[in-house]
mmCIF file of C-alpha atoms in Angstrom:
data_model
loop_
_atom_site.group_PDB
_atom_site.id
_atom_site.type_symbol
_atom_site.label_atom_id
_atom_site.label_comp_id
_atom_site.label_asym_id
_atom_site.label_seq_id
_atom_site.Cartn_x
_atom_site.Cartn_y
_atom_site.Cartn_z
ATOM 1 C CA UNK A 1 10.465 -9.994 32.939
ATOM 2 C CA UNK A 2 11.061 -8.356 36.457
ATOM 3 C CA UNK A 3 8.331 -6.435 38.372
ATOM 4 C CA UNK A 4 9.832 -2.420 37.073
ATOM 5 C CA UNK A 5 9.783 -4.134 32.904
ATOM 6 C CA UNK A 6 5.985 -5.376 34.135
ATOM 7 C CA UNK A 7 5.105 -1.937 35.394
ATOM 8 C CA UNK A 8 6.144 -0.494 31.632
ATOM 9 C CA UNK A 9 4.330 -3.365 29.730
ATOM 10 C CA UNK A 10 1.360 -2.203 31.595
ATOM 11 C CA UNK A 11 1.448 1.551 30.876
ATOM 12 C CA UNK A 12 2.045 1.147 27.102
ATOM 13 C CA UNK A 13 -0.627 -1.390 27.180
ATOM 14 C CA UNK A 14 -3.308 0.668 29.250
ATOM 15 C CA UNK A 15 -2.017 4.101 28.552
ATOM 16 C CA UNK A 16 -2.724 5.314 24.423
ATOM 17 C CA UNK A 17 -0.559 8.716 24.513
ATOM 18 C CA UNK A 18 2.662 6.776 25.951
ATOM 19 C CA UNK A 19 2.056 4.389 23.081
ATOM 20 C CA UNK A 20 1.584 7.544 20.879
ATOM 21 C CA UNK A 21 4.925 8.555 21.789
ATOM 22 C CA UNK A 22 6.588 5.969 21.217
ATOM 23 C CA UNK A 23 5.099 5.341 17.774
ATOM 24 C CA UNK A 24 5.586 8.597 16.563
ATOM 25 C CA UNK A 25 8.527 8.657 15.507
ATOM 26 C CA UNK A 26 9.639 5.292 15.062
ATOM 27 C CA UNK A 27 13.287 3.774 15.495
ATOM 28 C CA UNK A 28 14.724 0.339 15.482
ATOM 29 C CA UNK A 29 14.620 0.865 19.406
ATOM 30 C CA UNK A 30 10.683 1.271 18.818
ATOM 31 C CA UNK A 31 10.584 -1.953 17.347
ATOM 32 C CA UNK A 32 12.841 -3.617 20.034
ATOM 33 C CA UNK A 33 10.592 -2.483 22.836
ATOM 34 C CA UNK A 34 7.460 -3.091 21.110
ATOM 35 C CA UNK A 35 8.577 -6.689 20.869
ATOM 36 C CA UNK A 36 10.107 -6.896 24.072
ATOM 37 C CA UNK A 37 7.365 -5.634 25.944
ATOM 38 C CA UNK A 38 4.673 -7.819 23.499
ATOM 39 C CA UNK A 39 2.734 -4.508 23.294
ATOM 40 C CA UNK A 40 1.127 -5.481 20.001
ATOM 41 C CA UNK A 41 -0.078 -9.128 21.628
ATOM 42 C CA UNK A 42 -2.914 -7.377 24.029
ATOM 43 C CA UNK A 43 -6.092 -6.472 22.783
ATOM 44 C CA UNK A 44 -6.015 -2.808 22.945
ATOM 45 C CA UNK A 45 -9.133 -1.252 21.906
ATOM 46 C CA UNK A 46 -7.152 1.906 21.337
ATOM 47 C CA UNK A 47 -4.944 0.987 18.801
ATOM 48 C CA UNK A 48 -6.756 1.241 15.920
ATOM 49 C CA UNK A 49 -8.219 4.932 16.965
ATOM 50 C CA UNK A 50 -4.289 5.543 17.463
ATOM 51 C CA UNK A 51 -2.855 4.036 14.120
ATOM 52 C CA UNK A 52 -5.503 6.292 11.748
ATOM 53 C CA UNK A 53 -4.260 9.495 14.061
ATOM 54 C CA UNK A 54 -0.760 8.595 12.796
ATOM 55 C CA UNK A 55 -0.962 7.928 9.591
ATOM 56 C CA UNK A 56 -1.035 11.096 8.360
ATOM 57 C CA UNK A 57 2.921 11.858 10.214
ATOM 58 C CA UNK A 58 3.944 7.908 9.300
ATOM 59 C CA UNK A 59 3.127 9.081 5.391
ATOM 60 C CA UNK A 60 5.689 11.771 5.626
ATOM 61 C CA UNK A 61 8.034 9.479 7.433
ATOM 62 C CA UNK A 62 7.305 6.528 4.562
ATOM 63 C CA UNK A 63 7.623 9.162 1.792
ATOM 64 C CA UNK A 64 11.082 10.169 3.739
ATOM 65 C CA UNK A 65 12.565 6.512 3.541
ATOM 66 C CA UNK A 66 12.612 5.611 7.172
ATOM 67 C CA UNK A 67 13.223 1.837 7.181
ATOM 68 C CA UNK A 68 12.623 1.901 11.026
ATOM 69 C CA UNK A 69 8.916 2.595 10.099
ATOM 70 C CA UNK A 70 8.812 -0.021 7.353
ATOM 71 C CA UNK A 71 10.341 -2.864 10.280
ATOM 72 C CA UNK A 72 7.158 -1.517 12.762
ATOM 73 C CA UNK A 73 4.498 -1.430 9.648
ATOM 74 C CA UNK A 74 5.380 -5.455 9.102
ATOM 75 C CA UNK A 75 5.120 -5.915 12.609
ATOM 76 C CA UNK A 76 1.976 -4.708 12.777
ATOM 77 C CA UNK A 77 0.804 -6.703 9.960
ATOM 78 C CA UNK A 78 1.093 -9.661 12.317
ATOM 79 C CA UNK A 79 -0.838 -8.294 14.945
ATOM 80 C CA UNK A 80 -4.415 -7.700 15.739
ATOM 81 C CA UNK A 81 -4.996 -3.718 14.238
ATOM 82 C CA UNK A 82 -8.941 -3.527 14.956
ATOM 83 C CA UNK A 83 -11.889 -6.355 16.017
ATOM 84 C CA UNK A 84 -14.105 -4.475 13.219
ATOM 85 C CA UNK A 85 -13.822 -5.949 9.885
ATOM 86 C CA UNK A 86 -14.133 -2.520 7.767
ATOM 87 C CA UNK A 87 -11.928 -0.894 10.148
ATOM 88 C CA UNK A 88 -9.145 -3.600 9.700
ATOM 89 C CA UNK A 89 -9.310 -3.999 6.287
ATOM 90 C CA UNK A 90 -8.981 0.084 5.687
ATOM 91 C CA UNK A 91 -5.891 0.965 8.347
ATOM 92 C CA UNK A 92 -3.913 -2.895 6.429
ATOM 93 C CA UNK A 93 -4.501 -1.515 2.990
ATOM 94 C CA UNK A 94 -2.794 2.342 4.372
ATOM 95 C CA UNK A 95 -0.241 0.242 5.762
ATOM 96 C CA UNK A 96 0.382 -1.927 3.042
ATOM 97 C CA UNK A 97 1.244 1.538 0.742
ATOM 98 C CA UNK A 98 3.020 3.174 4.035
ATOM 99 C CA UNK A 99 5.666 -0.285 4.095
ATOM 100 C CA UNK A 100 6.194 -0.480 0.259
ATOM 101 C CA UNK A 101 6.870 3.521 0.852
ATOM 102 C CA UNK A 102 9.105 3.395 3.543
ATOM 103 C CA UNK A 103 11.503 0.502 1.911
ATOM 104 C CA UNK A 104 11.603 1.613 -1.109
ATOM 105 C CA UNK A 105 14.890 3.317 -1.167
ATOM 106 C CA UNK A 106 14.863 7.102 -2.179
ATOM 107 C CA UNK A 107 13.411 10.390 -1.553
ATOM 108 C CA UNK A 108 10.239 12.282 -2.760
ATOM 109 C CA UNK A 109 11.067 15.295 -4.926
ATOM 110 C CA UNK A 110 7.830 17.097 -4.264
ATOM 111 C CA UNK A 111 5.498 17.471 -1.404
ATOM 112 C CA UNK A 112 2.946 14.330 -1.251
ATOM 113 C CA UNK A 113 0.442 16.777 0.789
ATOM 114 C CA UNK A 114 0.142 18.673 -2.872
ATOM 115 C CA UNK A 115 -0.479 15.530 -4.546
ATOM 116 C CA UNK A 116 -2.983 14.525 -1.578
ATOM 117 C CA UNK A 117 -5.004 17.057 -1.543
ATOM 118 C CA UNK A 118 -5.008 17.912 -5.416
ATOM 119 C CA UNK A 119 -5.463 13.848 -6.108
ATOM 120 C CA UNK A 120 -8.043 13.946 -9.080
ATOM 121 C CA UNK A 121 -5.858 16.624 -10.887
ATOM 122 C CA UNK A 122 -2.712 13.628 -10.814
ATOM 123 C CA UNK A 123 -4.877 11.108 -11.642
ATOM 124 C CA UNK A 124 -5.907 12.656 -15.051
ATOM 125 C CA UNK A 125 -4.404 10.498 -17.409
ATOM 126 C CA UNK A 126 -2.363 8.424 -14.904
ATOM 127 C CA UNK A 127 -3.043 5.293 -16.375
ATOM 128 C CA UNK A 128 -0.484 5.382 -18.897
ATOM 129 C CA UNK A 129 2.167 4.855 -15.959
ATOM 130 C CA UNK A 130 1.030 1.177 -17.035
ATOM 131 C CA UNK A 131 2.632 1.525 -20.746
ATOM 132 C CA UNK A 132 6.356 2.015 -18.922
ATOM 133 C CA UNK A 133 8.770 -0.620 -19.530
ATOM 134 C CA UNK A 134 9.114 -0.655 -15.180
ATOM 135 C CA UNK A 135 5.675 -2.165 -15.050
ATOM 136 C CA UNK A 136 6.312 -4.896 -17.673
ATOM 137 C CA UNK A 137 7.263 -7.294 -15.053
ATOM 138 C CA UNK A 138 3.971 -7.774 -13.089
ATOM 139 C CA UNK A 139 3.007 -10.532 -15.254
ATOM 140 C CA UNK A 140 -0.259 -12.201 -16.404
ATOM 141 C CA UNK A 141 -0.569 -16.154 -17.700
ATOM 142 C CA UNK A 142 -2.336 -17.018 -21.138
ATOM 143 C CA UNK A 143 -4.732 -18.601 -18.835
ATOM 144 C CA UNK A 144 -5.558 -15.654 -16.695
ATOM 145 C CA UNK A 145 -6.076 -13.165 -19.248
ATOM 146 C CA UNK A 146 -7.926 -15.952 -21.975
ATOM 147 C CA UNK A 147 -11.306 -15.387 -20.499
ATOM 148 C CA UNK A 148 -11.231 -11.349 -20.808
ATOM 149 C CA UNK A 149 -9.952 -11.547 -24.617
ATOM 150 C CA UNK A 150 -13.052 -10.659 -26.330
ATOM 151 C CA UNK A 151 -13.574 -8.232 -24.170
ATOM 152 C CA UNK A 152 -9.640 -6.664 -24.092
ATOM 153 C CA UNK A 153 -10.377 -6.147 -27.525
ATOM 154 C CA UNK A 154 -13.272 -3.439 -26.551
ATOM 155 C CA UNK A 155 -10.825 -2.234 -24.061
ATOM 156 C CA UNK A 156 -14.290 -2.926 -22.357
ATOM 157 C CA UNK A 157 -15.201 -4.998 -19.811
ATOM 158 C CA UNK A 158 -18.400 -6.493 -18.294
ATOM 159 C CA UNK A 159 -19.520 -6.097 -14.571
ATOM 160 C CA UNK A 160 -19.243 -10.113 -14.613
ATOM 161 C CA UNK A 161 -15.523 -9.645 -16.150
ATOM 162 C CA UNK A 162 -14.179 -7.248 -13.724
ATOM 163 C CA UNK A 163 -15.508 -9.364 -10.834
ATOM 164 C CA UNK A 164 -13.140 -11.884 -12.440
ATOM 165 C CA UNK A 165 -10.151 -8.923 -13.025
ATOM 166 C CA UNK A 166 -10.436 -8.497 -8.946
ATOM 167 C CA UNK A 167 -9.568 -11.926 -7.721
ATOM 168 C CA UNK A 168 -6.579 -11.287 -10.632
ATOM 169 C CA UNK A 169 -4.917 -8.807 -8.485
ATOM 170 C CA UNK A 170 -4.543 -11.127 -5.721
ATOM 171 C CA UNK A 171 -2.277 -9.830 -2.198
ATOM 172 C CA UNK A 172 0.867 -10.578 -4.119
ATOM 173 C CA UNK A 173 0.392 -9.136 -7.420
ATOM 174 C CA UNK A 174 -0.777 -5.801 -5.353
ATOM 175 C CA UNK A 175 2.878 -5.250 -3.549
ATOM 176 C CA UNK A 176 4.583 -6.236 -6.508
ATOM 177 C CA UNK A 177 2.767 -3.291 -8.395
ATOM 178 C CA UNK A 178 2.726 -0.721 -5.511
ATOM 179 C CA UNK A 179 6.795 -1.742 -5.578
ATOM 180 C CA UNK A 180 6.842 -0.661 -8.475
ATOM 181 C CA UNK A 181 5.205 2.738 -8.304
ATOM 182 C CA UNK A 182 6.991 3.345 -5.334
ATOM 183 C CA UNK A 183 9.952 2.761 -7.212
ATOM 184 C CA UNK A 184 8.809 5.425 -10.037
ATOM 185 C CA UNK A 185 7.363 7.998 -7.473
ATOM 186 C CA UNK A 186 10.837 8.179 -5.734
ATOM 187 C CA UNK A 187 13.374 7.847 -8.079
ATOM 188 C CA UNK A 188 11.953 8.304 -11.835
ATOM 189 C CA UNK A 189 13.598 11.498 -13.417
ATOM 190 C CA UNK A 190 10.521 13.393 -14.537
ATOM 191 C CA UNK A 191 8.725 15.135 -11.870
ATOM 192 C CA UNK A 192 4.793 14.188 -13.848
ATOM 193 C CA UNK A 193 5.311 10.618 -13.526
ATOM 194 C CA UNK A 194 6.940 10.836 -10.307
ATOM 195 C CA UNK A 195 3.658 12.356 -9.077
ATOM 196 C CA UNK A 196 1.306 10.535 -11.088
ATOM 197 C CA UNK A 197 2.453 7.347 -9.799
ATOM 198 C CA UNK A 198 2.048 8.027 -5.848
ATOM 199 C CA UNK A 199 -1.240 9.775 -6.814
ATOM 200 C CA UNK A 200 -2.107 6.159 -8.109
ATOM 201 C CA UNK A 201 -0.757 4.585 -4.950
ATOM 202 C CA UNK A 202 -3.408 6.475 -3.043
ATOM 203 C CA UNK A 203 -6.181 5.938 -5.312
ATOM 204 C CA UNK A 204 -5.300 1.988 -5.262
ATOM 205 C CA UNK A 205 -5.918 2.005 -1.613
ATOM 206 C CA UNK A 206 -9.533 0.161 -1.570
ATOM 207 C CA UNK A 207 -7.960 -2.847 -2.789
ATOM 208 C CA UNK A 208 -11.611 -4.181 -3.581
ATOM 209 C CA UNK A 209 -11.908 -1.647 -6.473
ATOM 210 C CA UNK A 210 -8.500 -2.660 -8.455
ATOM 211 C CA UNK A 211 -10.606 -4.972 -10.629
ATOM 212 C CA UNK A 212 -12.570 -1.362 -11.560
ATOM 213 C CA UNK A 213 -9.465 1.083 -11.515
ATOM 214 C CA UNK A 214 -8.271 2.584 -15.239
ATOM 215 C CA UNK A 215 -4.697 1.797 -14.472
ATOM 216 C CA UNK A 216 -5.176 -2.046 -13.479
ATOM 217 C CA UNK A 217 -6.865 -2.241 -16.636
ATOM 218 C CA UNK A 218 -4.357 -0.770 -18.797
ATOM 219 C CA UNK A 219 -1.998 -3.207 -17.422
ATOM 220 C CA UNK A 220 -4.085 -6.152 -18.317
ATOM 221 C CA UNK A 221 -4.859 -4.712 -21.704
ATOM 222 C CA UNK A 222 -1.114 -4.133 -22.304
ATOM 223 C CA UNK A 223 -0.329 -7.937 -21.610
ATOM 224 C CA UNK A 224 -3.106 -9.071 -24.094
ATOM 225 C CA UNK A 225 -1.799 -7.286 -26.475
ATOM 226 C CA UNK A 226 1.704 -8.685 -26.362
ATOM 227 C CA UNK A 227 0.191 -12.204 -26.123
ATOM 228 C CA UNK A 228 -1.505 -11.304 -29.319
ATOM 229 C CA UNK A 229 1.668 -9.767 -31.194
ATOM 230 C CA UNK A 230 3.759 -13.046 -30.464
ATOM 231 C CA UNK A 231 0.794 -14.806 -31.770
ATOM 232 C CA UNK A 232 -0.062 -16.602 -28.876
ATOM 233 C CA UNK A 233 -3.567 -15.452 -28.053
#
């Protein structure tokens, strides 16, 4: 790296609103100089101030389909985001639905800042996204859902129980079921469940409250009962 590429490493490094402007609308060229430059590698004590200030734009982008944004969002999820714990774990979780979003091929067919800002109203009943034949392949073992099948039968489940329903729901089981309401909120023909099923996106981002969420439930419930209708359970 010559002394002029130096000089640039050092102003998106030291300097927040060049990195801003770079980041704002991302391309594949964003991702080429972030990596040539190693911008993400320095601890910048700005970045996480700067990533919640763009989320709100990078949701529009994600909701839009720009793969560009879904190739910076996974670099980023190699890097440091924030040295605070809570801080970290909320701007990976936004992230996490922003990447799924953005590479999920399609477009939205209403305006997510409606569904945003009217979020309760969508999630009224939203939990029956579960019961579509889309969401039959995030599977549970026998031996996973065993220990809840007392309770499955209640539809009910115990404070103990859903402490066990969260470690269920594990990192890979989440992006396989964001995937999949990506999938529905982009390209499923009726508007209602389009809607319904980004409303759930947002509403699934505390990923330590999916072992207390309606929806995650249904979707356990819905596997017990099929274990129980082939008789195996």
């Amino acid at each position: 790296m010559n002394s002029f590429e130096r000089k640039i490493q050092t102003r998106l490094r030291l300097h927040p609103e060049k990195l801003r402007k770079l980041l704002t609308l991302p391309t594949d060229e964003t991702v080429e100089t972030l990596i040539h430059y190693r911008v993400l590698e320095s601890k910048n004590a700005y970045l996480s101030q700067l990533l919640f200030s763009l989320i709100p734009q990078w949701e529009y982008l994600a909701c839009d389909g720009n793969e560009a944004l879904g190739k910076l969002i996974r670099l980023l999820e190699n890097s440091r985001i924030s040295p605070i714990a809570h801080e970290d774990h909320i701007l990976r979780s936004n992230l996490l639905r922003l990447r799924i979003l953005a590479e999920t091929s399609g477009h939205f067919p209403f305006s997510p800042l409606y569904i945003q800002e009217n979020l309760l109203d969508f999630l009224t009943d939203s939990e029956v996204i579960a019961d579509l034949p889309l969401l039959e392949v995030i599977h549970f073992t026998v031996n996973e859902i065993l220990p809840l099948a007392s309770e499955l039968v209640q539809y009910k489940l115990s404070p103990l129980s859903r402490r066990y329903v969260q470690n269920l729901f594990h990192a890979e089981r989440q992006e396989a079921i964001l995937t999949a309401l990506a999938y529905l909120a982009k390209n499923y023909p009726l508007i209602t469940t389009s809607r319904q099923a980004y409303a759930l996106m947002l509403s699934l981002d505390d990923v330590d409250q999916w072992g207390q969420h309606p929806f995650c439930l249904r979707l356990l419930s819905n596997r017990f009962w099929e274990y129980r209708a082939q008789q195996i359970l």
